[in-house]
Short mmCIF file of C-alpha atoms (C1' of nucleotides) in Angstrom, two decimals:
data_model
loop_
_atom_site.label_atom_id
_atom_site.label_comp_id
_atom_site.label_asym_id
_atom_site.label_seq_id
_atom_site.Cartn_x
_atom_site.Cartn_y
_atom_site.Cartn_z
CA MET A 1 70.42 -27.80 -21.30
CA ASP A 2 70.41 -24.16 -20.32
CA ASN A 3 67.38 -22.30 -21.57
CA THR A 4 68.06 -19.15 -19.59
CA ILE A 5 68.53 -17.04 -22.67
CA HIS A 6 65.19 -18.16 -24.11
CA LEU A 7 63.38 -17.63 -20.84
CA ASN A 8 64.79 -14.13 -20.60
CA HIS A 9 63.66 -13.50 -24.13
CA LEU A 10 60.17 -14.68 -23.22
CA ARG A 11 60.08 -12.45 -20.16
CA SER A 12 61.05 -9.50 -22.28
CA GLU A 13 58.46 -10.23 -24.97
CA LEU A 14 55.70 -10.73 -22.42
CA LYS A 15 56.24 -7.18 -21.22
CA LYS A 16 53.80 -6.10 -23.89
CA PHE A 17 51.20 -7.86 -21.76
CA VAL A 18 52.54 -7.58 -18.23
CA SER A 19 55.81 -7.12 -16.33
CA PHE A 20 56.83 -9.87 -13.94
CA SER A 21 58.85 -8.98 -10.85
CA ASP A 22 61.94 -11.09 -10.24
CA ALA A 23 60.12 -13.07 -7.55
CA GLU A 24 57.11 -13.62 -9.76
CA TRP A 25 59.26 -14.69 -12.66
CA GLU A 26 61.05 -17.28 -10.56
CA ILE A 27 57.70 -18.86 -9.86
CA PHE A 28 56.31 -18.42 -13.34
CA LYS A 29 59.21 -19.99 -15.18
CA GLN A 30 58.96 -23.16 -13.15
CA TYR A 31 55.62 -23.85 -14.79
CA LEU A 32 56.98 -23.60 -18.30
CA GLU A 33 58.16 -26.37 -20.58
CA PHE A 34 59.97 -26.39 -23.91
CA ARG A 35 58.80 -28.40 -26.85
CA HIS A 36 60.02 -28.85 -30.37
CA TYR A 37 57.81 -29.47 -33.37
CA ASP A 38 59.01 -30.74 -36.70
CA LYS A 39 57.34 -29.42 -39.81
CA LYS A 40 53.83 -30.90 -40.07
CA ASP A 41 53.65 -31.86 -36.37
CA PHE A 42 50.36 -30.93 -34.74
CA PHE A 43 49.95 -28.62 -31.80
CA ALA A 44 46.18 -29.19 -31.68
CA VAL A 45 43.69 -31.44 -33.46
CA PRO A 46 39.87 -31.47 -33.68
CA GLY A 47 38.03 -33.47 -31.06
CA GLU A 48 40.65 -33.01 -28.38
CA VAL A 49 40.75 -30.34 -25.72
CA CYS A 50 43.68 -27.96 -26.23
CA ASP A 51 45.67 -28.20 -23.02
CA HIS A 52 48.40 -25.71 -23.71
CA MET A 53 49.16 -22.20 -24.71
CA GLY A 54 52.47 -21.70 -26.46
CA PHE A 55 54.94 -18.93 -27.14
CA ILE A 56 56.78 -19.33 -30.43
CA LEU A 57 60.54 -18.98 -29.99
CA CYS A 58 61.12 -19.79 -33.65
CA GLY A 59 59.10 -21.22 -36.48
CA ALA A 60 55.51 -20.78 -37.56
CA MET A 61 52.12 -22.38 -37.02
CA ARG A 62 49.10 -22.73 -39.28
CA TYR A 63 45.49 -23.03 -38.13
CA PHE A 64 43.13 -24.87 -40.46
CA HIS A 65 39.74 -26.48 -40.64
CA VAL A 66 38.94 -29.55 -42.71
CA ARG A 67 35.67 -29.35 -44.58
CA GLU A 68 34.63 -32.11 -46.95
CA GLY A 69 38.19 -33.35 -46.94
CA ILE A 70 39.60 -29.96 -47.92
CA GLU A 71 41.96 -28.00 -45.67
CA ILE A 72 40.97 -24.38 -45.15
CA THR A 73 43.57 -22.20 -43.49
CA GLY A 74 42.25 -19.56 -41.13
CA TYR A 75 45.25 -18.11 -39.36
CA PHE A 76 49.00 -18.15 -38.80
CA SER A 77 51.26 -17.47 -35.83
CA PHE A 78 54.94 -16.61 -36.05
CA GLU A 79 57.90 -16.25 -33.71
CA ASN A 80 57.32 -14.05 -30.64
CA GLU A 81 53.59 -14.65 -30.93
CA LEU A 82 51.33 -16.89 -28.92
CA VAL A 83 49.67 -19.99 -30.25
CA SER A 84 46.61 -21.71 -28.87
CA ALA A 85 43.21 -23.08 -29.73
CA TYR A 86 42.02 -20.35 -27.42
CA LYS A 87 38.35 -21.21 -27.20
CA SER A 88 39.07 -24.84 -26.42
CA PHE A 89 41.83 -23.88 -24.00
CA LEU A 90 39.45 -21.57 -22.13
CA THR A 91 36.27 -23.61 -22.18
CA ARG A 92 37.80 -27.11 -21.90
CA LYS A 93 35.64 -28.20 -24.79
CA PRO A 94 36.95 -30.17 -27.77
CA ASN A 95 38.77 -28.12 -30.32
CA THR A 96 37.40 -27.90 -33.87
CA ASN A 97 40.45 -27.25 -36.01
CA TYR A 98 44.06 -28.24 -36.56
CA ILE A 99 47.08 -26.25 -35.52
CA GLN A 100 50.18 -27.45 -37.28
CA ALA A 101 53.82 -26.41 -37.49
CA ILE A 102 54.67 -25.30 -41.01
CA GLU A 103 58.36 -24.96 -40.18
CA LYS A 104 60.59 -26.49 -37.56
CA THR A 105 59.19 -24.74 -34.53
CA THR A 106 60.17 -24.36 -30.89
CA LEU A 107 57.57 -23.41 -28.29
CA ILE A 108 57.59 -22.51 -24.65
CA LEU A 109 54.41 -24.05 -23.26
CA ILE A 110 52.14 -23.39 -20.33
CA SER A 111 49.63 -26.10 -19.60
CA LYS A 112 46.08 -25.32 -18.51
CA LYS A 113 46.78 -27.25 -15.33
CA ASN A 114 49.79 -25.09 -14.51
CA PHE A 115 47.87 -21.97 -15.37
CA GLU A 116 45.26 -22.98 -12.82
CA LEU A 117 47.89 -23.81 -10.23
CA MET A 118 49.28 -20.32 -10.59
CA GLU A 119 45.80 -18.82 -10.41
CA ASN A 120 45.52 -20.48 -7.03
CA ASN A 121 48.96 -19.47 -5.81
CA PRO A 122 48.55 -16.19 -3.87
CA ALA A 123 52.13 -15.20 -4.61
CA ILE A 124 51.35 -14.88 -8.30
CA ALA A 125 47.58 -15.17 -8.72
CA PHE A 126 46.97 -11.48 -9.30
CA LYS A 127 49.70 -11.21 -11.89
CA ILE A 128 48.32 -14.25 -13.68
CA GLU A 129 44.86 -12.71 -13.83
CA GLN A 130 46.39 -9.58 -15.31
CA PHE A 131 48.38 -11.67 -17.73
CA GLY A 132 45.35 -13.63 -18.88
CA ARG A 133 43.33 -10.47 -19.20
CA ARG A 134 45.88 -8.59 -21.26
CA ILE A 135 46.37 -11.50 -23.62
CA ALA A 136 42.63 -11.78 -24.17
CA GLU A 137 42.28 -8.04 -24.65
CA TYR A 138 45.14 -8.00 -27.11
CA TYR A 139 43.49 -10.66 -29.23
CA ILE A 140 40.14 -8.93 -29.10
CA CYS A 141 41.72 -5.88 -30.71
CA CYS A 142 43.16 -8.09 -33.46
CA TYR A 143 39.82 -9.80 -34.00
CA GLU A 144 37.99 -6.49 -34.18
CA ASP A 145 40.15 -5.49 -37.14
CA ARG A 146 39.92 -8.88 -38.79
CA VAL A 147 36.13 -9.03 -38.65
CA ALA A 148 35.94 -5.45 -39.92
CA SER A 149 38.07 -6.46 -42.91
CA PHE A 150 35.50 -9.08 -43.90
CA ILE A 151 32.63 -6.65 -43.47
CA ILE A 152 33.96 -3.54 -45.18
CA GLN A 153 36.60 -4.77 -47.61
CA SER A 154 36.53 -6.81 -50.81
CA PRO A 155 38.90 -9.77 -51.16
CA GLU A 156 41.09 -7.64 -53.42
CA GLU A 157 41.29 -4.89 -50.83
CA ARG A 158 42.13 -7.40 -48.12
CA TYR A 159 44.90 -8.76 -50.31
CA LEU A 160 46.39 -5.33 -51.06
CA ASP A 161 46.29 -4.39 -47.37
CA MET A 162 47.96 -7.63 -46.42
CA GLN A 163 50.64 -7.14 -49.04
CA LYS A 164 51.32 -3.68 -47.69
CA ASN A 165 51.25 -4.50 -43.99
CA ALA A 166 52.45 -8.06 -43.83
CA GLY A 167 54.34 -8.61 -47.04
CA GLU A 168 56.91 -10.87 -45.37
CA ILE A 169 54.23 -13.48 -44.85
CA PHE A 170 54.22 -14.21 -48.57
CA LEU A 171 57.86 -15.17 -48.37
CA ARG A 172 57.17 -17.90 -45.83
CA ILE A 173 53.65 -19.08 -46.49
CA PRO A 174 52.37 -20.91 -49.57
CA GLN A 175 50.00 -18.70 -51.45
CA HIS A 176 47.05 -21.06 -51.28
CA TYR A 177 47.15 -20.85 -47.50
CA VAL A 178 47.10 -17.07 -47.73
CA ALA A 179 44.11 -17.29 -50.09
CA ASN A 180 42.09 -19.14 -47.48
CA PHE A 181 43.16 -16.63 -44.84
CA LEU A 182 41.69 -13.91 -47.06
CA GLY A 183 38.48 -15.88 -47.41
CA ILE A 184 38.88 -16.87 -51.06
CA THR A 185 40.14 -19.76 -53.19
CA PRO A 186 43.74 -20.08 -54.39
CA VAL A 187 42.59 -19.66 -57.98
CA SER A 188 40.86 -16.43 -57.12
CA LEU A 189 43.93 -15.07 -55.35
CA SER A 190 46.05 -15.87 -58.36
CA ARG A 191 43.67 -13.81 -60.49
CA ILE A 192 43.70 -10.93 -58.04
CA ARG A 193 47.49 -10.92 -58.13
CA LYS A 194 47.50 -10.78 -61.89
CA ARG A 195 44.93 -7.99 -61.87
CA THR A 196 46.64 -5.79 -59.31
CA LEU A 197 50.16 -6.34 -60.63
CA LYS A 198 49.39 -4.35 -63.75
CA VAL A 199 48.32 -1.33 -61.75
CA HIS A 200 51.70 -0.99 -60.07
CA ALA A 201 53.88 -1.99 -63.03
CA MET B 30 14.61 6.88 -8.40
CA ASP B 31 15.20 3.38 -7.13
CA ASN B 32 17.23 1.26 -9.50
CA THR B 33 17.78 -1.58 -7.05
CA ILE B 34 15.89 -4.07 -9.14
CA HIS B 35 17.98 -3.27 -12.21
CA LEU B 36 21.21 -3.43 -10.28
CA ASN B 37 20.26 -6.81 -8.88
CA HIS B 38 19.46 -7.94 -12.38
CA LEU B 39 22.89 -6.78 -13.55
CA ARG B 40 24.59 -8.58 -10.68
CA SER B 41 22.79 -11.75 -11.60
CA GLU B 42 23.62 -11.48 -15.30
CA LEU B 43 27.28 -10.76 -14.61
CA LYS B 44 27.56 -14.10 -12.83
CA LYS B 45 28.34 -15.60 -16.19
CA PHE B 46 31.59 -13.68 -15.94
CA VAL B 47 32.25 -13.42 -12.21
CA SER B 48 30.40 -13.50 -8.87
CA PHE B 49 30.65 -10.43 -6.69
CA SER B 50 30.52 -10.81 -2.91
CA ASP B 51 28.09 -8.52 -1.11
CA ALA B 52 30.95 -6.30 0.00
CA GLU B 53 32.41 -6.14 -3.48
CA TRP B 54 29.04 -5.40 -5.01
CA GLU B 55 28.48 -2.47 -2.65
CA ILE B 56 31.66 -0.95 -3.98
CA PHE B 57 31.10 -1.90 -7.59
CA LYS B 58 27.61 -0.49 -7.89
CA GLN B 59 28.75 2.91 -6.72
CA TYR B 60 30.75 3.25 -9.90
CA LEU B 61 27.79 2.59 -12.16
CA GLU B 62 25.53 5.05 -13.88
CA PHE B 63 22.28 4.70 -15.81
CA ARG B 64 21.71 6.26 -19.16
CA HIS B 65 18.87 6.29 -21.61
CA TYR B 66 19.24 6.43 -25.38
CA ASP B 67 16.47 7.29 -27.78
CA LYS B 68 16.37 5.52 -31.09
CA LYS B 69 19.23 6.81 -33.28
CA ASP B 70 21.19 8.25 -30.35
CA PHE B 71 24.89 7.41 -30.52
CA PHE B 72 26.83 5.49 -27.91
CA ALA B 73 30.11 5.94 -29.81
CA VAL B 74 31.27 7.83 -32.89
CA PRO B 75 34.44 7.70 -35.02
CA GLY B 76 37.28 9.95 -33.98
CA GLU B 77 36.39 9.95 -30.31
CA VAL B 78 37.75 7.66 -27.64
CA CYS B 79 35.07 5.36 -26.28
CA ASP B 80 34.98 6.11 -22.56
CA HIS B 81 32.35 3.63 -21.42
CA MET B 82 31.33 0.05 -21.41
CA GLY B 83 27.60 -0.55 -21.16
CA PHE B 84 25.24 -3.30 -20.12
CA ILE B 85 21.97 -3.26 -22.03
CA LEU B 86 18.96 -3.41 -19.70
CA CYS B 87 16.58 -3.07 -22.62
CA GLY B 88 16.84 -2.11 -26.25
CA ALA B 89 19.39 -2.82 -28.95
CA MET B 90 22.53 -1.30 -30.42
CA ARG B 91 23.96 -1.37 -33.92
CA TYR B 92 27.64 -1.05 -34.83
CA PHE B 93 28.42 0.38 -38.23
CA HIS B 94 31.19 1.82 -40.34
CA VAL B 95 30.71 4.55 -42.91
CA ARG B 96 32.59 3.98 -46.15
CA GLU B 97 32.18 6.37 -49.05
CA GLY B 98 29.08 7.72 -47.42
CA ILE B 99 27.50 4.28 -47.07
CA GLU B 100 26.69 2.74 -43.70
CA ILE B 101 27.92 -0.82 -43.28
CA THR B 102 26.60 -2.67 -40.24
CA GLY B 103 29.04 -5.03 -38.56
CA TYR B 104 27.40 -6.10 -35.33
CA PHE B 105 24.46 -5.84 -32.95
CA SER B 106 24.05 -6.04 -29.19
CA PHE B 107 20.79 -6.77 -27.37
CA GLU B 108 19.45 -6.70 -23.84
CA ASN B 109 21.58 -8.50 -21.25
CA GLU B 110 24.62 -8.09 -23.45
CA LEU B 111 27.51 -5.68 -23.19
CA VAL B 112 28.15 -2.86 -25.59
CA SER B 113 31.43 -1.08 -26.20
CA ALA B 114 33.87 0.04 -28.83
CA TYR B 115 36.16 -2.40 -27.10
CA LYS B 116 39.40 -1.66 -28.90
CA SER B 117 39.03 2.06 -28.35
CA PHE B 118 37.94 1.55 -24.75
CA LEU B 119 41.02 -0.59 -24.08
CA THR B 120 43.65 1.32 -26.01
CA ARG B 121 42.35 4.87 -25.46
CA LYS B 122 42.69 5.49 -29.16
CA PRO B 123 39.99 7.09 -31.30
CA ASN B 124 37.20 4.79 -32.26
CA THR B 125 36.60 4.05 -35.96
CA ASN B 126 32.90 3.22 -36.14
CA TYR B 127 29.50 4.26 -34.92
CA ILE B 128 27.49 2.54 -32.22
CA GLN B 129 23.88 3.62 -32.30
CA ALA B 130 20.69 2.70 -30.49
CA ILE B 131 18.20 1.16 -32.91
CA GLU B 132 15.45 1.09 -30.29
CA LYS B 133 14.82 3.05 -27.13
CA THR B 134 17.63 1.65 -25.02
CA THR B 135 18.65 1.80 -21.37
CA LEU B 136 22.24 1.10 -20.36
CA ILE B 137 24.10 0.68 -17.14
CA LEU B 138 27.48 2.27 -17.77
CA ILE B 139 30.95 1.93 -16.34
CA SER B 140 33.37 4.62 -17.34
CA LYS B 141 37.00 3.86 -18.12
CA LYS B 142 37.95 6.23 -15.30
CA ASN B 143 35.86 4.31 -12.80
CA PHE B 144 37.20 1.04 -14.09
CA GLU B 145 40.70 2.27 -13.38
CA LEU B 146 39.71 3.54 -9.95
CA MET B 147 38.48 0.08 -9.09
CA GLU B 148 41.62 -1.50 -10.50
CA ASN B 149 43.53 0.60 -7.97
CA ASN B 150 41.22 -0.12 -5.06
CA PRO B 151 42.67 -3.12 -3.17
CA ALA B 152 39.25 -4.09 -1.88
CA ILE B 153 38.06 -4.92 -5.35
CA ALA B 154 41.08 -4.83 -7.66
CA PHE B 155 41.43 -8.59 -7.97
CA LYS B 156 37.78 -9.09 -8.76
CA ILE B 157 37.95 -6.39 -11.39
CA GLU B 158 40.91 -8.06 -13.06
CA GLN B 159 38.96 -11.30 -13.14
CA PHE B 160 35.93 -9.48 -14.45
CA GLY B 161 37.88 -7.79 -17.24
CA ARG B 162 39.57 -11.05 -18.11
CA ARG B 163 36.38 -13.08 -18.33
CA ILE B 164 34.66 -10.50 -20.48
CA ALA B 165 37.59 -10.43 -22.87
CA GLU B 166 37.79 -14.21 -22.97
CA TYR B 167 34.08 -14.48 -23.60
CA TYR B 168 34.31 -12.18 -26.60
CA ILE B 169 37.33 -14.01 -27.96
CA CYS B 170 35.27 -17.18 -28.12
CA CYS B 171 32.55 -15.31 -30.03
CA TYR B 172 35.09 -13.82 -32.39
CA GLU B 173 36.69 -17.18 -33.06
CA ASP B 174 33.37 -18.49 -34.35
CA ARG B 175 32.61 -15.37 -36.30
CA VAL B 176 35.92 -15.33 -38.14
CA ALA B 177 35.59 -19.06 -38.84
CA SER B 178 32.20 -18.38 -40.44
CA PHE B 179 33.82 -16.02 -42.94
CA ILE B 180 36.60 -18.46 -43.72
CA ILE B 181 34.71 -21.71 -44.06
CA GLN B 182 31.14 -20.74 -44.95
CA SER B 183 29.50 -19.15 -47.97
CA PRO B 184 27.18 -16.18 -47.46
CA GLU B 185 24.22 -18.50 -48.00
CA GLU B 186 25.46 -20.88 -45.31
CA ARG B 187 26.02 -17.99 -42.93
CA TYR B 188 22.47 -16.82 -43.57
CA LEU B 189 20.95 -20.26 -43.00
CA ASP B 190 22.93 -20.71 -39.79
CA MET B 191 21.85 -17.32 -38.56
CA GLN B 192 18.23 -18.05 -39.37
CA LYS B 193 18.47 -21.28 -37.41
CA ASN B 194 20.37 -19.98 -34.41
CA ALA B 195 19.29 -16.37 -34.14
CA GLY B 196 16.00 -16.17 -35.98
CA GLU B 197 14.56 -13.63 -33.58
CA ILE B 198 17.04 -11.07 -34.82
CA PHE B 199 15.14 -10.84 -38.10
CA LEU B 200 12.06 -9.72 -36.22
CA ARG B 201 13.86 -6.71 -34.78
CA ILE B 202 16.52 -5.77 -37.29
CA PRO B 203 15.97 -4.42 -40.80
CA GLN B 204 17.15 -6.94 -43.32
CA HIS B 205 19.70 -4.70 -44.98
CA TYR B 206 21.53 -4.41 -41.68
CA VAL B 207 21.59 -8.18 -41.41
CA ALA B 208 22.96 -8.40 -44.94
CA ASN B 209 25.98 -6.29 -44.00
CA PHE B 210 26.48 -8.37 -40.88
CA LEU B 211 26.72 -11.42 -43.14
CA GLY B 212 29.25 -9.65 -45.34
CA ILE B 213 27.01 -9.14 -48.38
CA THR B 214 24.73 -6.51 -49.95
CA PRO B 215 21.01 -6.22 -49.20
CA VAL B 216 20.18 -7.17 -52.78
CA SER B 217 22.24 -10.32 -52.48
CA LEU B 218 20.54 -11.31 -49.22
CA SER B 219 17.15 -10.83 -50.82
CA ARG B 220 18.18 -13.24 -53.57
CA ILE B 221 19.51 -15.78 -51.08
CA ARG B 222 16.22 -15.65 -49.22
CA LYS B 223 14.29 -16.28 -52.39
CA ARG B 224 16.61 -19.15 -53.31
CA THR B 225 16.51 -20.90 -49.96
CA LEU B 226 12.81 -20.38 -49.36
CA LYS B 227 11.94 -22.79 -52.14
CA VAL B 228 13.97 -25.58 -50.59
CA HIS B 229 11.93 -25.55 -47.39
CA ALA B 230 8.51 -24.85 -48.92
"C1'" DT C 24 -2.89 13.08 -41.34
"C1'" DT C 25 0.18 13.03 -44.91
"C1'" DA C 26 4.43 13.69 -47.36
"C1'" DA C 27 8.93 11.89 -47.03
"C1'" DA C 28 11.94 8.42 -45.89
"C1'" DA C 29 13.02 3.75 -45.25
"C1'" DC C 30 12.59 -0.82 -46.69
"C1'" DG C 31 12.39 -5.28 -49.46
"C1'" DT C 32 12.02 -7.22 -53.92
"C1'" DT C 33 12.98 -7.68 -58.60
"C1'" DA C 34 15.28 -6.93 -63.07
"C1'" DA C 35 19.25 -6.31 -66.09
"C1'" DC C 36 23.85 -6.17 -66.69
"C1'" DA C 37 28.75 -6.27 -65.23
"C1'" DA C 38 32.26 -8.00 -62.33
"C1'" DA C 39 34.06 -11.29 -59.40
"C1'" DA C 40 34.43 -15.72 -57.52
"C1'" DG C 41 33.90 -20.86 -57.47
"C1'" DA C 42 34.82 -25.40 -59.70
"C1'" DT C 43 37.45 -28.24 -62.48
"C1'" DA C 44 41.16 -29.45 -65.13
"C1'" DA C 45 45.53 -29.01 -67.45
"C1'" DG C 46 50.39 -27.61 -67.70
"C1'" DG C 47 54.79 -26.29 -66.05
"C1'" DT C 48 57.79 -25.30 -62.16
"C1'" DT C 49 59.57 -26.07 -57.65
"C1'" DT C 50 60.09 -28.60 -53.57
"C1'" DT C 51 60.28 -32.72 -50.94
"C1'" DG C 52 61.64 -36.93 -49.28
"C1'" DA C 53 63.03 -41.64 -49.84
"C1'" DT D 16 69.32 -38.24 -57.42
"C1'" DC D 17 64.96 -38.73 -59.01
"C1'" DA D 18 60.14 -39.72 -58.80
"C1'" DA D 19 56.26 -37.92 -56.37
"C1'" DA D 20 54.04 -34.34 -54.33
"C1'" DA D 21 53.16 -29.61 -53.81
"C1'" DC D 22 52.50 -25.40 -55.85
"C1'" DC D 23 51.08 -21.47 -59.00
"C1'" DT D 24 49.06 -20.08 -63.11
"C1'" DT D 25 45.91 -20.19 -66.79
"C1'" DA D 26 41.67 -21.43 -69.29
"C1'" DT D 27 36.82 -22.55 -69.50
"C1'" DC D 28 32.48 -22.59 -67.78
"C1'" DT D 29 29.05 -21.89 -64.05
"C1'" DT D 30 27.40 -19.60 -60.14
"C1'" DT D 31 27.22 -15.91 -57.19
"C1'" DT D 32 27.64 -11.29 -56.04
"C1'" DG D 33 27.82 -6.28 -56.93
"C1'" DT D 34 25.66 -2.21 -59.07
"C1'" DT D 35 22.04 0.56 -60.38
"C1'" DA D 36 17.49 1.51 -60.87
"C1'" DA D 37 12.59 0.94 -60.56
"C1'" DC D 38 8.44 -0.25 -58.00
"C1'" DG D 39 5.30 -0.98 -54.28
"C1'" DT D 40 4.79 -1.25 -49.35
"C1'" DT D 41 5.59 0.17 -44.71
"C1'" DT D 42 7.26 3.25 -41.34
"C1'" DT D 43 8.44 7.69 -39.66
"C1'" DA D 44 8.10 12.23 -38.35
"C1'" DA D 45 6.47 16.79 -38.85
#
DNA sequence: TTAAAACGTTAACAAAAGATAAGGTTTTGA
DNA sequence: TCAAAACCTTATCTTTTGTTAACGTTTTAA
């Protein structure tokens, strides 16, 4: 199977982090693997170390904790985004949540082992450090905004912002997952929707 | 003034991110500057790009947003920790919150300009990439936990956890700042304290 | 030293959210 | 295709939080 088109797509998308030279890319792509997930397949589970970082070619992933038997969704990743239990991937400690495909999903994976091999390969080590740094810095910026939203906004304000800035999510994600993402219960989100609908009608 | 002892302390503390060789350290330390902040002095303000990252030798810093004239505290940094409006520092876009000394505070600063000079100095560029990467990765791990606390815990649970794991903070930080940090109002925290005190009495 | 500001608690009331359950619709999967 | 599961809404009741204000104490700064 020829995955050239997908690899080229990945290379292009990764430019927002770092640009690989042709020589670097030839090395880099040898460390990649493709993997398909059916809906409900798990990318990561609690208690196991997350060994991979993935790039989503198509599909979507849901991150959730289980607390007293109840699933609580904390995050989503969609196509052209990365997916990983980052803390576990970095620290090599057991992960604490599930990451599950919520659609048929195809990933391009890099294993921790391959990451480390590249970090020790002088031909590409520097670029890999840059790559790892930019990814981490990118996510820090996202986290800064997300934490601020919990500190300075009410659930209703978070919902309205999300509707404005990421409205497409509601077309793909069950609403009770979104509720958890906003830090509230599904019942509460349903009420907020009813409340705020009237304002714009 | 001889700051050798403080620089050696910094070098030692930074080992949790990266170890500098003697040669690298000689270069690195030339790009550092010391700065003192009186209580209530600002390290960063909204609308300005944050040009520095700081290491706290002594003292403490508070991060807060102003919303409708009200200050809302989102974070603190203490001695031996870093301080920065990270997103602004990284993206060179205007910062959106205040960072203020809440005690007399001494920082060792690296400017963005000096950071970039080192990134372009072959003698130390690789180490700087590693350094930047490890810092970012460290903060991602912190953020992962912090976001999870908003998703899966109630304010009361967040308070009890904080009391257990970071009790000393309450000795240095006014309680209404802590309340904001937990995502609630000062009045609500006062009630939670009253509620939970009885359980342990 | 002393007046002003900051701080924590409490009260009273309103608003929002959580918990539970029921009902109807849609989706899923055998 | 059809029964089961998943999903969203609504209702009821309880709990928690927000808002505002008052009060007493502590800290700050002139």
